[in-house]
Amino acid sequence: MNNMFLIVTTITLLVVMALALIRAFAGPTVFDRVLAGNLFGTKVVLLIAVMGFLTGRPDFLDVALTYALINFISVIGILRFVEITRKSSPKEQS
Amino acid sequence: MSLVVDILSAICLLTGSFLILSGVIGVIRFPDFYTRIHAAGITETLAASLILIGLMLIAGWGLVLFKLILILLFILFTSPTASHALGKAAWKSGLKPHGLVNKHDED
C-alpha cells in the first residue's frame, strides 16, 4: 500500500526536477542558475532515497548521502569562483 | 500499530511532495532572485525533512533509520548554509532586489 505513495513521491520529484531545469535555463543571473542547480541536487538526493525504498535496496542511502555532500561542496565552489571573478571585473546586473 | 505508522508516513510523503511542488512553482514564478531563493529554501528544508521522515516511518528500526537520520541532519545543516552563501555572493556582486528604492540613490 505504501508503495503507491512512494511512486507518487517519485513522480512529484521528477516533475520538480524538470521545473527546476526550466529555471536553470531561463534564469537571468548566474545566481538563479546556481540556485536551480542546488535545488536540483537536493531533489536528486531525495529521489535516490525514495528509489532505494522502492527497489528495496537499502544501500542506495549511502549514495544519497554522498551526493548530498558533493552537491553542497559544488555549490560553495561555484559561488567562490563567481565571487572571485566578480571581484576582478565588477559589472552591474539587474 | 503498523496501520498508524503507514498512514503517518503516507501523510508525510504527500505533504512533502505538495510542498516541493508549490516551492518549485514559486521558484519559477517569482519576479526576483531574492524572492526565488526564499521559495527554494522552503522546499530544501521543510519538504525534504517531511519526505525523509515519511521514509523513516516506513523503514522502522535499524541501520536504514540511522542512515536516514544522517541524511536528514546533513540536509538540515547544509542547505541553509548554501542558501546563505548564495544570497551573500549575489548581494556582494551588486544584484539589487527588484523594486528596491535606495534612500541614497533616490535623486
mmCIF file of C-alpha atoms in Angstrom:
data_model
loop_
_atom_site.group_PDB
_atom_site.id
_atom_site.type_symbol
_atom_site.label_atom_id
_atom_site.label_comp_id
_atom_site.label_asym_id
_atom_site.label_seq_id
_atom_site.Cartn_x
_atom_site.Cartn_y
_atom_site.Cartn_z
ATOM 1 C CA MET A 1 0.000 0.000 0.000
ATOM 2 C CA ASN A 2 2.751 2.462 0.853
ATOM 3 C CA ASN A 3 4.476 1.641 -2.437
ATOM 4 C CA MET A 4 1.819 3.742 -4.138
ATOM 5 C CA PHE A 5 2.766 6.791 -2.059
ATOM 6 C CA LEU A 6 6.445 6.228 -2.878
ATOM 7 C CA ILE A 7 5.569 6.178 -6.578
ATOM 8 C CA VAL A 8 3.592 9.406 -6.197
ATOM 9 C CA THR A 9 6.595 10.992 -4.447
ATOM 10 C CA THR A 10 8.951 9.775 -7.187
ATOM 11 C CA ILE A 11 6.759 11.272 -9.917
ATOM 12 C CA THR A 12 6.490 14.559 -7.996
ATOM 13 C CA LEU A 13 10.269 14.676 -7.572
ATOM 14 C CA LEU A 14 10.801 14.073 -11.312
ATOM 15 C CA VAL A 15 8.313 16.832 -12.211
ATOM 16 C CA VAL A 16 10.001 19.175 -9.728
ATOM 17 C CA MET A 17 13.422 18.450 -11.206
ATOM 18 C CA ALA A 18 12.112 19.252 -14.696
ATOM 19 C CA LEU A 19 10.650 22.537 -13.441
ATOM 20 C CA ALA A 20 13.896 23.395 -11.685
ATOM 21 C CA LEU A 21 15.676 22.890 -15.033
ATOM 22 C CA ILE A 22 13.376 25.475 -16.595
ATOM 23 C CA ARG A 23 14.535 27.997 -14.021
ATOM 24 C CA ALA A 24 18.138 26.915 -14.623
ATOM 25 C CA PHE A 25 17.887 27.661 -18.377
ATOM 26 C CA ALA A 26 15.737 30.776 -18.057
ATOM 27 C CA GLY A 27 17.460 32.282 -15.035
ATOM 28 C CA PRO A 28 18.730 35.773 -15.979
ATOM 29 C CA THR A 29 21.581 35.908 -13.482
ATOM 30 C CA VAL A 30 24.170 33.231 -12.791
ATOM 31 C CA PHE A 31 22.886 33.025 -9.222
ATOM 32 C CA ASP A 32 19.481 31.829 -10.436
ATOM 33 C CA ARG A 33 21.282 29.018 -12.208
ATOM 34 C CA VAL A 34 23.281 28.112 -9.117
ATOM 35 C CA LEU A 35 20.060 28.215 -7.090
ATOM 36 C CA ALA A 36 18.336 25.885 -9.587
ATOM 37 C CA GLY A 37 21.370 23.587 -9.526
ATOM 38 C CA ASN A 38 21.308 23.424 -5.750
ATOM 39 C CA LEU A 39 17.561 22.734 -5.796
ATOM 40 C CA PHE A 40 18.087 20.035 -8.438
ATOM 41 C CA GLY A 41 20.830 18.387 -6.370
ATOM 42 C CA THR A 42 18.738 18.214 -3.211
ATOM 43 C CA LYS A 43 15.882 16.652 -5.148
ATOM 44 C CA VAL A 44 18.248 14.063 -6.604
ATOM 45 C CA VAL A 45 19.224 13.125 -3.057
ATOM 46 C CA LEU A 46 15.574 12.590 -2.181
ATOM 47 C CA LEU A 47 14.938 10.719 -5.427
ATOM 48 C CA ILE A 48 17.790 8.281 -4.733
ATOM 49 C CA ALA A 49 16.489 7.700 -1.200
ATOM 50 C CA VAL A 50 12.920 7.079 -2.418
ATOM 51 C CA MET A 51 14.125 4.829 -5.247
ATOM 52 C CA GLY A 52 16.173 2.904 -2.706
ATOM 53 C CA PHE A 53 12.975 2.220 -0.806
ATOM 54 C CA LEU A 54 11.004 1.402 -3.956
ATOM 55 C CA THR A 55 13.505 -1.141 -5.241
ATOM 56 C CA GLY A 56 14.100 -2.437 -1.739
ATOM 57 C CA ARG A 57 17.862 -1.792 -1.734
ATOM 58 C CA PRO A 58 18.932 -0.023 1.465
ATOM 59 C CA ASP A 59 22.460 0.717 0.186
ATOM 60 C CA PHE A 60 21.082 3.498 -2.029
ATOM 61 C CA LEU A 61 21.073 5.688 1.067
ATOM 62 C CA ASP A 62 24.889 5.808 1.093
ATOM 63 C CA VAL A 63 24.752 7.077 -2.496
ATOM 64 C CA ALA A 64 22.205 9.693 -1.445
ATOM 65 C CA LEU A 65 24.365 10.847 1.466
ATOM 66 C CA THR A 66 27.451 11.110 -0.746
ATOM 67 C CA TYR A 67 25.506 13.033 -3.352
ATOM 68 C CA ALA A 68 24.283 15.465 -0.692
ATOM 69 C CA LEU A 69 27.925 16.054 0.338
ATOM 70 C CA ILE A 70 29.064 16.619 -3.244
ATOM 71 C CA ASN A 71 26.118 18.886 -4.048
ATOM 72 C CA PHE A 72 26.891 21.157 -1.113
ATOM 73 C CA ILE A 73 30.594 21.359 -1.930
ATOM 74 C CA SER A 74 29.877 22.139 -5.603
ATOM 75 C CA VAL A 75 27.511 24.993 -4.721
ATOM 76 C CA ILE A 76 30.084 26.543 -2.400
ATOM 77 C CA GLY A 77 32.789 26.031 -5.038
ATOM 78 C CA ILE A 78 30.784 27.732 -7.778
ATOM 79 C CA LEU A 79 29.985 30.659 -5.505
ATOM 80 C CA ARG A 80 33.624 31.090 -4.546
ATOM 81 C CA PHE A 81 34.552 31.060 -8.229
ATOM 82 C CA VAL A 82 31.853 33.591 -9.156
ATOM 83 C CA GLU A 83 32.762 35.835 -6.226
ATOM 84 C CA ILE A 84 36.452 35.854 -7.136
ATOM 85 C CA THR A 85 35.897 36.551 -10.866
ATOM 86 C CA ARG A 86 33.330 39.244 -9.935
ATOM 87 C CA LYS A 87 35.907 40.972 -7.745
ATOM 88 C CA SER A 88 38.290 41.324 -10.685
ATOM 89 C CA SER A 89 35.614 42.579 -13.153
ATOM 90 C CA PRO A 90 32.631 44.018 -11.204
ATOM 91 C CA LYS A 91 29.681 44.638 -13.537
ATOM 92 C CA GLU A 92 26.188 45.764 -12.589
ATOM 93 C CA GLN A 93 23.421 43.173 -13.127
ATOM 94 C CA SER A 94 19.688 43.692 -12.704
ATOM 95 C CA MET B 1 0.077 -0.093 15.211
ATOM 96 C CA SER B 2 1.610 -0.623 11.774
ATOM 97 C CA LEU B 3 -1.515 0.873 10.177
ATOM 98 C CA VAL B 4 -0.985 4.126 12.111
ATOM 99 C CA VAL B 5 2.651 4.214 11.021
ATOM 100 C CA ASP B 6 1.637 3.615 7.388
ATOM 101 C CA ILE B 7 -0.930 6.400 7.493
ATOM 102 C CA LEU B 8 1.547 8.777 9.132
ATOM 103 C CA SER B 9 4.199 8.025 6.546
ATOM 104 C CA ALA B 10 1.668 8.478 3.733
ATOM 105 C CA ILE B 11 0.669 11.867 5.145
ATOM 106 C CA CYS B 12 4.295 12.949 5.495
ATOM 107 C CA LEU B 13 5.160 11.836 1.958
ATOM 108 C CA LEU B 14 2.152 13.535 0.395
ATOM 109 C CA THR B 15 2.564 16.835 2.229
ATOM 110 C CA GLY B 16 6.278 16.785 1.425
ATOM 111 C CA SER B 17 5.547 16.268 -2.253
ATOM 112 C CA PHE B 18 2.923 19.018 -2.255
ATOM 113 C CA LEU B 19 5.319 21.463 -0.535
ATOM 114 C CA ILE B 20 8.055 20.643 -3.030
ATOM 115 C CA LEU B 21 5.691 21.309 -5.946
ATOM 116 C CA SER B 22 4.489 24.606 -4.508
ATOM 117 C CA GLY B 23 8.086 25.605 -3.727
ATOM 118 C CA VAL B 24 9.296 24.952 -7.261
ATOM 119 C CA ILE B 25 6.325 26.812 -8.754
ATOM 120 C CA GLY B 26 7.409 29.691 -6.534
ATOM 121 C CA VAL B 27 10.991 29.411 -7.819
ATOM 122 C CA ILE B 28 9.711 29.687 -11.392
ATOM 123 C CA ARG B 29 7.086 32.396 -10.979
ATOM 124 C CA PHE B 30 8.690 34.815 -8.538
ATOM 125 C CA PRO B 31 9.915 38.059 -10.171
ATOM 126 C CA ASP B 32 13.269 38.473 -8.482
ATOM 127 C CA PHE B 33 16.251 36.390 -7.387
ATOM 128 C CA TYR B 34 15.849 37.134 -3.686
ATOM 129 C CA THR B 35 12.228 36.007 -3.668
ATOM 130 C CA ARG B 36 13.176 32.849 -5.553
ATOM 131 C CA ILE B 37 15.828 31.942 -3.009
ATOM 132 C CA HIS B 38 13.143 32.124 -0.340
ATOM 133 C CA ALA B 39 10.880 29.763 -2.253
ATOM 134 C CA ALA B 40 13.741 27.332 -2.881
ATOM 135 C CA GLY B 41 14.737 27.428 0.772
ATOM 136 C CA ILE B 42 11.312 26.197 1.826
ATOM 137 C CA THR B 43 11.489 23.137 -0.390
ATOM 138 C CA GLU B 44 15.025 22.258 0.675
ATOM 139 C CA THR B 45 14.489 22.243 4.398
ATOM 140 C CA LEU B 46 10.836 21.596 5.272
ATOM 141 C CA ALA B 47 9.718 19.428 2.355
ATOM 142 C CA ALA B 48 12.932 17.378 2.294
ATOM 143 C CA SER B 49 12.686 16.615 6.002
ATOM 144 C CA LEU B 50 8.995 15.707 5.651
ATOM 145 C CA ILE B 51 9.773 13.199 2.907
ATOM 146 C CA LEU B 52 12.709 11.789 4.855
ATOM 147 C CA ILE B 53 10.524 11.431 7.963
ATOM 148 C CA GLY B 54 7.967 9.627 5.805
ATOM 149 C CA LEU B 55 10.725 7.245 4.697
ATOM 150 C CA MET B 56 11.900 6.815 8.276
ATOM 151 C CA LEU B 57 8.406 5.724 9.289
ATOM 152 C CA ILE B 58 8.435 3.107 6.538
ATOM 153 C CA ALA B 59 11.947 1.943 7.379
ATOM 154 C CA GLY B 60 11.378 1.172 11.048
ATOM 155 C CA TRP B 61 14.213 0.461 13.482
ATOM 156 C CA GLY B 62 17.649 -0.427 12.158
ATOM 157 C CA LEU B 63 20.633 0.733 10.165
ATOM 158 C CA VAL B 64 18.414 2.230 7.448
ATOM 159 C CA LEU B 65 16.817 4.513 10.022
ATOM 160 C CA PHE B 66 20.273 5.637 11.172
ATOM 161 C CA LYS B 67 21.343 6.447 7.610
ATOM 162 C CA LEU B 68 18.138 8.397 7.018
ATOM 163 C CA ILE B 69 18.742 10.400 10.188
ATOM 164 C CA LEU B 70 22.247 11.178 8.928
ATOM 165 C CA ILE B 71 20.892 12.372 5.582
ATOM 166 C CA LEU B 72 18.233 14.484 7.312
ATOM 167 C CA LEU B 73 20.763 16.090 9.661
ATOM 168 C CA PHE B 74 23.155 16.778 6.806
ATOM 169 C CA ILE B 75 20.479 18.389 4.625
ATOM 170 C CA LEU B 76 19.244 20.485 7.562
ATOM 171 C CA PHE B 77 22.804 21.708 8.206
ATOM 172 C CA THR B 78 23.959 22.364 4.652
ATOM 173 C CA SER B 79 21.002 23.752 2.720
ATOM 174 C CA PRO B 80 20.606 26.884 4.876
ATOM 175 C CA THR B 81 24.357 27.405 4.635
ATOM 176 C CA ALA B 82 24.270 27.054 0.860
ATOM 177 C CA SER B 83 21.334 29.472 0.601
ATOM 178 C CA HIS B 84 23.174 31.971 2.807
ATOM 179 C CA ALA B 85 26.340 31.714 0.727
ATOM 180 C CA LEU B 86 24.245 32.121 -2.431
ATOM 181 C CA GLY B 87 22.493 35.219 -1.074
ATOM 182 C CA LYS B 88 25.759 36.757 0.147
ATOM 183 C CA ALA B 89 27.504 36.157 -3.172
ATOM 184 C CA ALA B 90 24.556 37.669 -5.055
ATOM 185 C CA TRP B 91 24.435 40.699 -2.775
ATOM 186 C CA LYS B 92 28.179 41.311 -2.925
ATOM 187 C CA SER B 93 28.143 41.089 -6.705
ATOM 188 C CA GLY B 94 25.755 44.024 -6.728
ATOM 189 C CA LEU B 95 22.479 42.249 -7.509
ATOM 190 C CA LYS B 96 19.854 44.569 -6.047
ATOM 191 C CA PRO B 97 16.366 43.283 -5.080
ATOM 192 C CA HIS B 98 13.582 44.083 -7.533
ATOM 193 C CA GLY B 99 11.966 47.475 -6.914
ATOM 194 C CA LEU B 100 14.282 48.394 -4.022
ATOM 195 C CA VAL B 101 14.379 52.196 -3.856
ATOM 196 C CA ASN B 102 17.570 53.111 -2.010
ATOM 197 C CA LYS B 103 17.390 56.228 0.113
ATOM 198 C CA HIS B 104 20.881 57.175 -1.107
ATOM 199 C CA ASP B 105 20.459 56.974 -4.872
ATOM 200 C CA GLU B 106 16.872 58.292 -4.961
ATOM 201 C CA ASP B 107 17.656 61.676 -6.526
#
